[in-house]
Structure formats: C-alpha cells, structure tokens
Amino acid sequence: MASQGFPQFSDGDVEISLGGRHDAKLVLHSYVLALHSSWFKASLSDRWNHENDLRLVGEKQRWFYVLQFDKGTDFAMLARKPDSESIAIPSGEVLEVEAVREQDARQTLRVCDQYEMVEAHQDLFCALYHAPLSFEDWPISAAHSRHVNLARLGKMYRCEAVVSLHIARLLGRCQDDILTACIREPDEQLSLAYEAKSAWIFKEAATNLVGRSDASYKTLRKGVQEAQVGELLDRKRADFVAALKACEHKMFCILPRQNGGPMSYTAVSFFRFWLSEKISNDGRGSGLQPGYANLYHTIRLNKVTLSTLTKEKVGQKYVDGILGVLEEQDVTELEIQLSLVVSEAAKILQSILNDTRRRNKGKKDEFRALTFIEIADEELPWSTP
C-alpha cells in the first residue's frame, strides 16, 4: 500500500482520533488495517456492528475509533466510539479482539507518558501503511524508546509481522551504533531486542552483560524487567563463572617441564604464587572485581616476567627473597622457564579469550570484559515454549 496521502485518505472509511498536543486524527482504510492487524480484523467485523459506533455515508460504512486513556494513568488503547465495552458479543463466540483486554494490554505496553502513547500509535499506523516513521533519522540512543513502544503496540494490536519488518530495517541501518550501545548499556539493548525479537541485538547485548564484573553485572541485571531474559542471563552467568574457574584450575595444575631443570620448578612456583595473589587479593580473574579480565589479557600477551613480578607490591618480599640467592645465569634461565609456563597458561585461556561478538572491531572495548559466552538461537526467549 502506497503511503501517498497518509494519514488522511479521501476514500478512507476508518476515522481514528488520537488526541494529543495537536489533536491528531487519521482517516484510513479498513481493508489495510484488517490485512495487517488481526485485532482490527476482528474489531471491524460485522459481528461488532453497533448503531452507536458504525455509521453509513451513502452506502459506505464508516468506523470511528478514539484513543482512550484510563483515568489517572498513562495507559491507553483504541476503542470503538462511544464505548467499545457496550458492543454486543454473540454468545459462545471468542473473538481475537477479546484476547487483548486491559490486564493483558497493560503487561504488553508500558510507556512513559500520554504524549509518547499518541506518538507510538502514529508510528504504528505509519508502519501499517509503509510510510516513513517519525524517528527514522534519529540516533539509536534517542530512538530507543520509540522502537520499544512501537514493538509493544505491534503485539497489542496483533500486527507484529509488519511492524517487525520496519523495526528490523531501521535497526539494520544503525548497526554500528547499536553494537557500541550493546557495550555501554546492554540492559537497555536487551529490552529493545526482546520487544523487537531481534536475535543479533539480543545475542550481542547478552554476551556483553554476562561478561561484566560482579558489581556491574548486578547493577545491569536489575534493569532487566523480563523474567525469561533474567533467567537466561543468570544461567549464562553461572556458565561464565564456571568456565573462568575451570581455566584457573588448569593453570594451577601446570607442571614443571621434565627437561627444564630446577628453574622450571621455580618458575611454576612463581607463576602459581602470582596467580593466587591476583585472584585472592586483587580480585582479578574469577574474583570478578572491576578490571578482572586484565589478568587473562596479561597472560595472553606473555607479560608475566620477573621484572613485572618484582614491581608488584603484593608478594614482593617473596620474589626478592628468591632472586636474591640466585646466580645471574640462573635468573636468566628462570626468566626463560617462566615465559614457557606463561605460554602454556595462555593456551589454556584460548577458550575464554575468544570474542564471539559481531561488534565493529575498530571500537575499543573500554570495559575489557570477556565475551566468550554465546546465546544459541534455541535459547532466545521468544524461541522457547
């Protein structure tokens, strides 16, 4: 359906009054609304005809709707004039429009104020007519709530198929910005992804959130309102922590090299001591304090050397005590053996240092969090029964 003439069509037969600041009114086509929305299809059915809200103009029927707000609330829903509840429903019939009642709709749609509700309905009808949405050129940070509200209205009026196409198109146009937002505010992007049923945004945001430090994870987790999403995050978080501890256990189990001589034993001892101090005292690694992942990145880059160990305040006396009794050639050999131990540890960490995200690689992840957890398609909240 072409959008030319939208939102006032001279041949329209459905008049919709949204109110709002500009007393928005639309004159649309019943066949377009019924085509895309099963809610409207049922509402416009002859079974809902009523002399008070269905009028004849010549031989043409006209329907009238008004956006009605609950007294003292910001919740609103389209209703047939004058009162949708006064419309007779044939005994024994359960129409689809009946499925969207006040309690269900309240759970589906949550918006900030009445003006946003009016705007959301305007966007909805733009989507049904494939007309440009009002926020098409907005940055994702500004358009976030508009996407969410539109997706929720799509569910409420049973027209998710066409609405999701428009949302997917808009989200795809600002992919780089969304991928960056998934790092900065993954909880908000999870909400957007859940409402829009966007798998790629959901996976990206969830991977980023699950890999945060303990404090950050707990804070962001509180912002996740959907129970299914929260349960999935908690399961993945448990898998995440278990994977860290499993890798650390393997690193503690690294053995001296058979042909490495005495310095191989000393190198293993040094590495275990350093690793234990970093986890237990500094909260790095599975301690999950802010900056926890630096421990693993340091090992990956093979930056655990004698010189760096001597600069560490924690355990400095331990290190200096051993180095003080070694000959120069032994110190050199110890440096070599320590590098070999760290290289072996880096191999153990490969599985948790894998970055599964699709974010633009040119962007630096300032949080240095690990992002190896993946969300499978069958784990998506809308894919599970």
Coordinates of C-alpha atoms in Angstrom, one line a residue:
M1 CA 0.0 0.0 0.0
A2 CA 1.5 3.3 -1.0
S3 CA 1.8 5.9 1.7
Q4 CA 0.8 8.9 -0.5
G5 CA -1.9 10.8 1.2
F6 CA -1.1 9.3 4.6
P7 CA -2.6 9.9 7.2
Q8 CA -5.7 11.5 5.7
F9 CA -7.2 9.5 2.8
S10 CA -10.3 10.9 1.0
D11 CA -11.5 7.4 0.4
G12 CA -10.8 6.2 3.9
D13 CA -13.6 4.6 5.9
V14 CA -12.0 4.4 9.4
E15 CA -11.5 7.6 11.4
I16 CA -9.1 7.4 14.3
S17 CA -8.8 10.2 16.9
L18 CA -5.6 10.0 18.9
G19 CA -5.8 13.4 20.6
G20 CA -2.5 14.6 22.0
R21 CA -1.0 18.1 21.6
H22 CA -2.2 18.5 18.0
D23 CA -5.4 16.6 18.3
A24 CA -4.1 14.0 15.8
K25 CA -6.7 12.5 13.5
L26 CA -6.3 9.8 10.9
V27 CA -8.6 8.7 8.1
L28 CA -7.5 5.2 7.0
H29 CA -8.8 2.2 5.1
S30 CA -10.5 -0.7 6.9
Y31 CA -9.1 -3.3 4.5
V32 CA -5.5 -2.1 5.1
L33 CA -6.0 -2.3 8.9
A34 CA -7.6 -5.7 8.7
L35 CA -5.0 -7.0 6.4
H36 CA -2.1 -6.3 8.8
S37 CA -3.8 -6.5 12.2
S38 CA -5.9 -9.4 13.4
W39 CA -7.1 -7.1 16.2
F40 CA -8.6 -4.7 13.6
K41 CA -9.8 -7.6 11.5
A42 CA -11.9 -8.7 14.4
S43 CA -12.9 -5.2 15.5
L44 CA -14.1 -4.3 12.0
S45 CA -16.1 -7.5 11.6
D46 CA -19.8 -7.3 11.1
R47 CA -20.2 -9.2 14.3
W48 CA -19.2 -6.0 16.1
N49 CA -21.6 -3.7 14.2
H50 CA -23.4 -1.4 16.6
E51 CA -25.7 1.5 15.7
N52 CA -23.8 3.9 18.0
D53 CA -20.3 3.5 16.5
L54 CA -21.0 2.3 12.9
R55 CA -22.5 4.9 10.6
L56 CA -23.5 4.9 6.9
V57 CA -22.4 7.6 4.5
G58 CA -24.4 6.8 1.4
E59 CA -23.8 3.1 1.0
K60 CA -20.4 3.2 2.6
Q61 CA -19.8 2.1 6.2
R62 CA -17.5 4.2 8.4
W63 CA -15.9 3.2 11.7
F64 CA -14.8 5.6 14.4
Y65 CA -12.1 5.0 17.0
V66 CA -10.7 7.1 19.8
L67 CA -7.6 6.6 21.9
Q68 CA -8.9 6.3 25.4
F69 CA -6.7 6.8 28.5
D70 CA -7.5 5.2 31.8
K71 CA -8.3 7.9 34.4
G72 CA -5.2 8.8 36.3
T73 CA -2.8 6.6 34.2
D74 CA -0.8 6.7 31.0
F75 CA -2.3 3.5 29.7
A76 CA -4.4 3.9 26.6
M77 CA -6.0 1.7 23.9
L78 CA -8.1 2.3 20.8
A79 CA -11.8 1.9 21.4
R80 CA -14.8 2.0 19.2
K81 CA -16.9 5.1 19.8
P82 CA -18.6 5.7 22.1
D83 CA -17.7 2.7 24.3
S84 CA -16.1 -0.5 23.0
E85 CA -17.4 -2.4 26.0
S86 CA -21.0 -1.7 25.0
I87 CA -20.7 -3.7 21.8
A88 CA -22.6 -6.9 21.9
I89 CA -20.6 -10.1 21.5
P90 CA -22.6 -13.1 20.2
S91 CA -23.0 -15.8 22.8
G92 CA -20.4 -18.5 22.7
E93 CA -18.0 -16.7 20.4
V94 CA -14.5 -15.7 21.4
L95 CA -13.2 -13.1 19.0
E96 CA -9.5 -12.3 18.8
V97 CA -10.0 -8.7 19.8
E98 CA -11.4 -10.0 23.0
A99 CA -8.0 -11.5 23.8
V100 CA -6.5 -8.1 24.1
R101 CA -8.1 -6.8 27.2
E102 CA -7.0 -4.3 29.8
Q103 CA -4.9 -6.5 32.0
D104 CA -3.0 -8.3 29.1
A105 CA -2.5 -5.0 27.3
R106 CA -1.1 -3.3 30.4
Q107 CA 1.5 -6.0 30.7
T108 CA 2.3 -5.7 27.0
L109 CA 2.6 -1.9 26.8
R110 CA 4.5 0.3 29.2
V111 CA 5.2 3.9 28.2
C112 CA 6.4 7.0 29.9
D113 CA 3.5 9.4 29.3
Q114 CA 0.4 10.1 27.3
Y115 CA 2.3 12.0 24.6
E116 CA 4.5 9.0 24.0
M117 CA 1.4 6.8 23.7
V118 CA 0.0 9.1 21.0
E119 CA 3.3 9.1 19.1
A120 CA 3.5 5.3 19.4
H121 CA 0.1 4.9 17.7
Q122 CA 1.1 7.4 15.0
D123 CA 4.2 5.3 14.3
L124 CA 2.1 2.1 14.3
F125 CA -0.1 3.4 11.5
C126 CA 2.9 4.6 9.6
A127 CA 4.2 1.1 9.7
L128 CA 0.9 -0.4 8.5
Y129 CA 1.0 1.9 5.5
H130 CA 4.7 1.5 5.0
A131 CA 5.1 5.3 5.4
P132 CA 8.3 6.8 6.9
L133 CA 8.4 6.6 10.7
S134 CA 8.8 9.8 12.6
F135 CA 12.1 8.7 14.1
E136 CA 13.8 7.2 11.1
D137 CA 16.7 9.6 11.1
W138 CA 17.2 9.7 14.9
P139 CA 20.3 8.2 16.5
I140 CA 19.6 4.9 18.2
S141 CA 20.1 6.5 21.7
A142 CA 17.3 8.9 21.1
A143 CA 15.0 6.5 19.2
H144 CA 15.3 3.6 21.7
S145 CA 12.0 4.2 23.5
R146 CA 10.2 4.7 20.1
H147 CA 11.4 1.4 18.8
V148 CA 10.3 -0.3 22.1
N149 CA 6.9 1.3 22.2
L150 CA 6.2 0.5 18.5
A151 CA 7.2 -3.1 19.1
R152 CA 4.8 -3.3 22.1
L153 CA 2.0 -1.8 20.2
G154 CA 2.6 -4.3 17.4
K155 CA 2.0 -7.1 19.9
M156 CA -1.0 -5.4 21.5
Y157 CA -2.8 -4.9 18.2
R158 CA -1.7 -8.2 16.7
C159 CA 0.3 -6.8 13.8
E160 CA 3.8 -7.9 14.8
A161 CA 4.7 -9.2 11.3
V162 CA 4.6 -5.8 9.5
V163 CA 5.9 -3.9 12.5
S164 CA 8.9 -6.1 12.9
L165 CA 9.9 -5.6 9.3
H166 CA 10.1 -1.8 9.8
I167 CA 11.9 -2.1 13.1
A168 CA 14.4 -4.6 11.6
R169 CA 15.0 -2.2 8.7
L170 CA 15.7 0.7 11.0
L171 CA 17.9 -1.2 13.4
G172 CA 20.0 -2.6 10.5
R173 CA 20.7 0.9 9.3
C174 CA 22.4 1.9 12.5
Q175 CA 24.1 -1.4 13.3
D176 CA 27.5 0.1 14.3
D177 CA 25.8 2.5 16.8
I178 CA 23.8 -0.4 18.3
L179 CA 26.8 -2.6 18.6
T180 CA 28.5 0.2 20.6
A181 CA 25.4 0.7 22.7
C182 CA 25.4 -3.1 23.5
I183 CA 28.7 -2.4 25.2
R184 CA 27.7 0.7 27.0
E185 CA 24.2 -0.1 28.1
P186 CA 23.5 -3.8 27.4
D187 CA 20.4 -3.9 29.6
E188 CA 18.6 -1.3 27.5
Q189 CA 19.5 -3.0 24.3
L190 CA 18.3 -6.3 25.7
S191 CA 14.9 -4.7 26.3
L192 CA 14.9 -3.4 22.8
A193 CA 15.9 -6.8 21.4
Y194 CA 13.3 -8.6 23.4
E195 CA 10.4 -6.4 22.3
A196 CA 11.6 -6.3 18.7
K197 CA 12.6 -10.0 18.7
S198 CA 16.0 -9.1 17.2
A199 CA 18.3 -12.0 17.6
W200 CA 21.5 -10.3 16.7
I201 CA 21.0 -7.4 19.2
F202 CA 19.9 -9.8 21.9
K203 CA 23.0 -12.0 21.5
E204 CA 25.3 -9.1 21.4
A205 CA 23.9 -7.3 24.4
A206 CA 23.6 -10.6 26.5
T207 CA 27.2 -11.5 25.7
N208 CA 28.4 -8.1 26.9
L209 CA 26.3 -8.1 30.0
V210 CA 27.2 -11.7 31.1
G211 CA 30.9 -10.9 31.0
R212 CA 30.9 -7.8 33.3
S213 CA 32.4 -7.6 36.7
D214 CA 30.3 -8.7 39.6
A215 CA 29.3 -5.1 40.6
S216 CA 28.5 -4.1 37.0
Y217 CA 26.5 -7.3 36.4
K218 CA 24.4 -7.0 39.5
T219 CA 23.6 -3.3 38.6
L220 CA 22.7 -4.0 35.0
R221 CA 20.8 -7.2 35.9
K222 CA 18.4 -5.1 38.0
G223 CA 17.5 -3.2 34.8
V224 CA 16.2 -6.3 33.1
Q225 CA 12.5 -6.5 33.7
E226 CA 11.5 -9.5 31.6
A227 CA 11.6 -12.7 33.7
Q228 CA 12.6 -15.0 30.8
V229 CA 15.5 -12.8 29.9
G230 CA 16.7 -12.5 33.5
E231 CA 16.6 -16.3 34.0
L232 CA 18.6 -16.8 30.8
L233 CA 21.2 -14.3 31.9
D234 CA 21.6 -15.9 35.3
R235 CA 22.2 -19.3 33.7
K236 CA 24.7 -17.9 31.3
R237 CA 26.4 -16.1 34.1
A238 CA 26.8 -19.3 36.1
D239 CA 28.3 -20.9 33.0
F240 CA 30.6 -18.0 32.6
V241 CA 32.0 -18.1 36.2
A242 CA 32.4 -21.9 36.0
A243 CA 34.5 -21.5 32.8
L244 CA 36.8 -19.0 34.5
K245 CA 37.4 -21.2 37.5
A246 CA 37.9 -24.3 35.3
C247 CA 40.7 -22.4 33.3
E248 CA 42.3 -21.2 36.5
H249 CA 42.3 -24.7 38.0
K250 CA 44.1 -25.9 34.8
M251 CA 46.7 -23.1 35.1
F252 CA 47.4 -24.1 38.8
C253 CA 47.9 -27.6 37.6
I254 CA 50.7 -26.7 35.1
L255 CA 53.7 -28.9 35.9
P256 CA 57.4 -28.2 35.6
R257 CA 59.0 -29.3 32.4
Q258 CA 60.7 -32.6 32.5
N259 CA 63.9 -31.3 31.0
G260 CA 63.6 -27.8 32.4
G261 CA 65.9 -28.3 35.4
P262 CA 65.5 -26.7 38.8
M263 CA 64.5 -23.3 37.3
S264 CA 61.4 -24.9 35.8
Y265 CA 60.1 -25.8 39.3
T266 CA 60.9 -22.3 40.5
A267 CA 59.1 -20.8 37.5
V268 CA 56.0 -22.8 38.2
S269 CA 56.1 -21.8 41.8
F270 CA 56.5 -18.2 40.9
F271 CA 53.5 -18.3 38.5
R272 CA 51.3 -20.1 40.9
F273 CA 52.1 -17.6 43.6
W274 CA 51.4 -14.6 41.3
L275 CA 48.2 -16.2 40.0
S276 CA 46.9 -16.9 43.6
E277 CA 47.7 -13.3 44.7
K278 CA 46.0 -11.8 41.7
I279 CA 42.8 -13.8 42.2
S280 CA 42.6 -13.9 46.0
N281 CA 43.9 -10.5 47.0
D282 CA 43.3 -8.3 43.9
G283 CA 40.0 -9.8 42.9
R284 CA 41.2 -10.4 39.3
G285 CA 40.1 -13.4 37.3
S286 CA 37.3 -15.3 38.9
G287 CA 37.4 -12.7 41.7
L288 CA 35.4 -10.6 39.2
Q289 CA 36.3 -7.3 40.6
P290 CA 36.4 -4.3 38.1
G291 CA 39.2 -5.0 35.6
Y292 CA 39.1 -8.7 36.4
A293 CA 39.9 -9.7 32.8
N294 CA 43.3 -7.9 32.8
L295 CA 44.7 -11.0 34.5
Y296 CA 43.9 -13.1 31.4
H297 CA 45.0 -10.5 28.9
T298 CA 48.3 -10.1 30.7
I299 CA 48.9 -13.9 30.4
R300 CA 47.8 -13.9 26.8
L301 CA 50.3 -11.2 26.0
N302 CA 53.0 -13.1 28.0
K303 CA 53.7 -10.0 30.1
V304 CA 54.3 -12.0 33.4
T305 CA 58.0 -11.5 33.7
L306 CA 60.5 -11.3 36.6
S307 CA 60.7 -7.6 36.2
T308 CA 57.0 -7.1 36.4
L309 CA 56.8 -9.5 39.4
T310 CA 59.4 -7.5 41.3
K311 CA 57.3 -4.4 40.8
E312 CA 54.2 -6.0 42.3
K313 CA 53.6 -4.7 45.8
V314 CA 51.8 -8.0 46.7
G315 CA 54.4 -10.7 47.4
Q316 CA 57.4 -8.5 46.6
K317 CA 59.3 -9.9 49.5
Y318 CA 58.7 -13.4 48.4
V319 CA 60.0 -12.7 44.9
D320 CA 63.0 -10.7 46.1
G321 CA 63.9 -13.4 48.6
I322 CA 64.3 -16.0 45.9
L323 CA 66.0 -13.8 43.3
G324 CA 68.5 -12.6 46.0
V325 CA 70.1 -16.1 46.3
L326 CA 70.3 -16.9 42.6
E327 CA 73.2 -16.6 40.3
E328 CA 72.9 -14.3 37.3
Q329 CA 72.7 -17.3 34.8
D330 CA 70.0 -18.9 37.0
V331 CA 68.0 -15.7 36.8
T332 CA 68.3 -15.7 33.0
E333 CA 67.2 -19.4 32.9
L334 CA 64.3 -18.7 35.3
E335 CA 63.1 -15.9 33.0
I336 CA 63.1 -18.4 30.1
Q337 CA 61.2 -21.0 32.1
L338 CA 58.7 -18.5 33.4
S339 CA 57.9 -17.4 29.8
L340 CA 57.3 -21.1 28.9
V341 CA 54.9 -21.5 31.8
V342 CA 53.0 -18.4 30.8
S343 CA 52.8 -19.5 27.2
E344 CA 51.3 -22.8 28.4
A345 CA 48.8 -20.9 30.5
A346 CA 47.9 -18.7 27.5
K347 CA 46.9 -21.8 25.6
I348 CA 44.5 -22.8 28.4
L349 CA 42.9 -19.4 28.2
Q350 CA 42.1 -19.5 24.5
S351 CA 38.6 -20.7 25.0
I352 CA 37.6 -17.8 27.3
L353 CA 39.5 -15.2 25.3
N354 CA 37.5 -15.9 22.2
D355 CA 35.4 -12.8 21.2
T356 CA 32.1 -14.1 19.9
R357 CA 30.6 -10.7 19.3
R358 CA 30.0 -9.1 15.9
R359 CA 30.8 -5.6 17.1
N360 CA 32.9 -3.3 14.8
K361 CA 36.5 -4.3 15.6
G362 CA 37.7 -0.8 15.3
K363 CA 36.0 0.1 18.6
K364 CA 37.9 -0.4 21.8
D365 CA 36.0 -2.2 24.5
E366 CA 36.8 0.1 27.4
F367 CA 35.4 -2.4 29.9
R368 CA 38.0 -5.1 28.9
A369 CA 35.3 -7.8 29.8
L370 CA 35.4 -11.3 28.4
T371 CA 32.9 -12.1 25.7
F372 CA 33.1 -15.8 25.0
I373 CA 29.6 -16.7 26.1
E374 CA 27.3 -17.4 23.2
I375 CA 23.5 -17.4 23.0
A376 CA 22.1 -20.1 20.7
D377 CA 19.0 -19.5 18.6
E378 CA 17.0 -22.0 20.5
E379 CA 17.9 -20.2 23.8
L380 CA 16.3 -16.9 22.7
P381 CA 13.3 -16.1 25.0
W382 CA 10.8 -16.0 22.1
S383 CA 12.1 -19.3 20.8
T384 CA 11.4 -21.3 24.0
P385 CA 7.9 -22.6 24.8

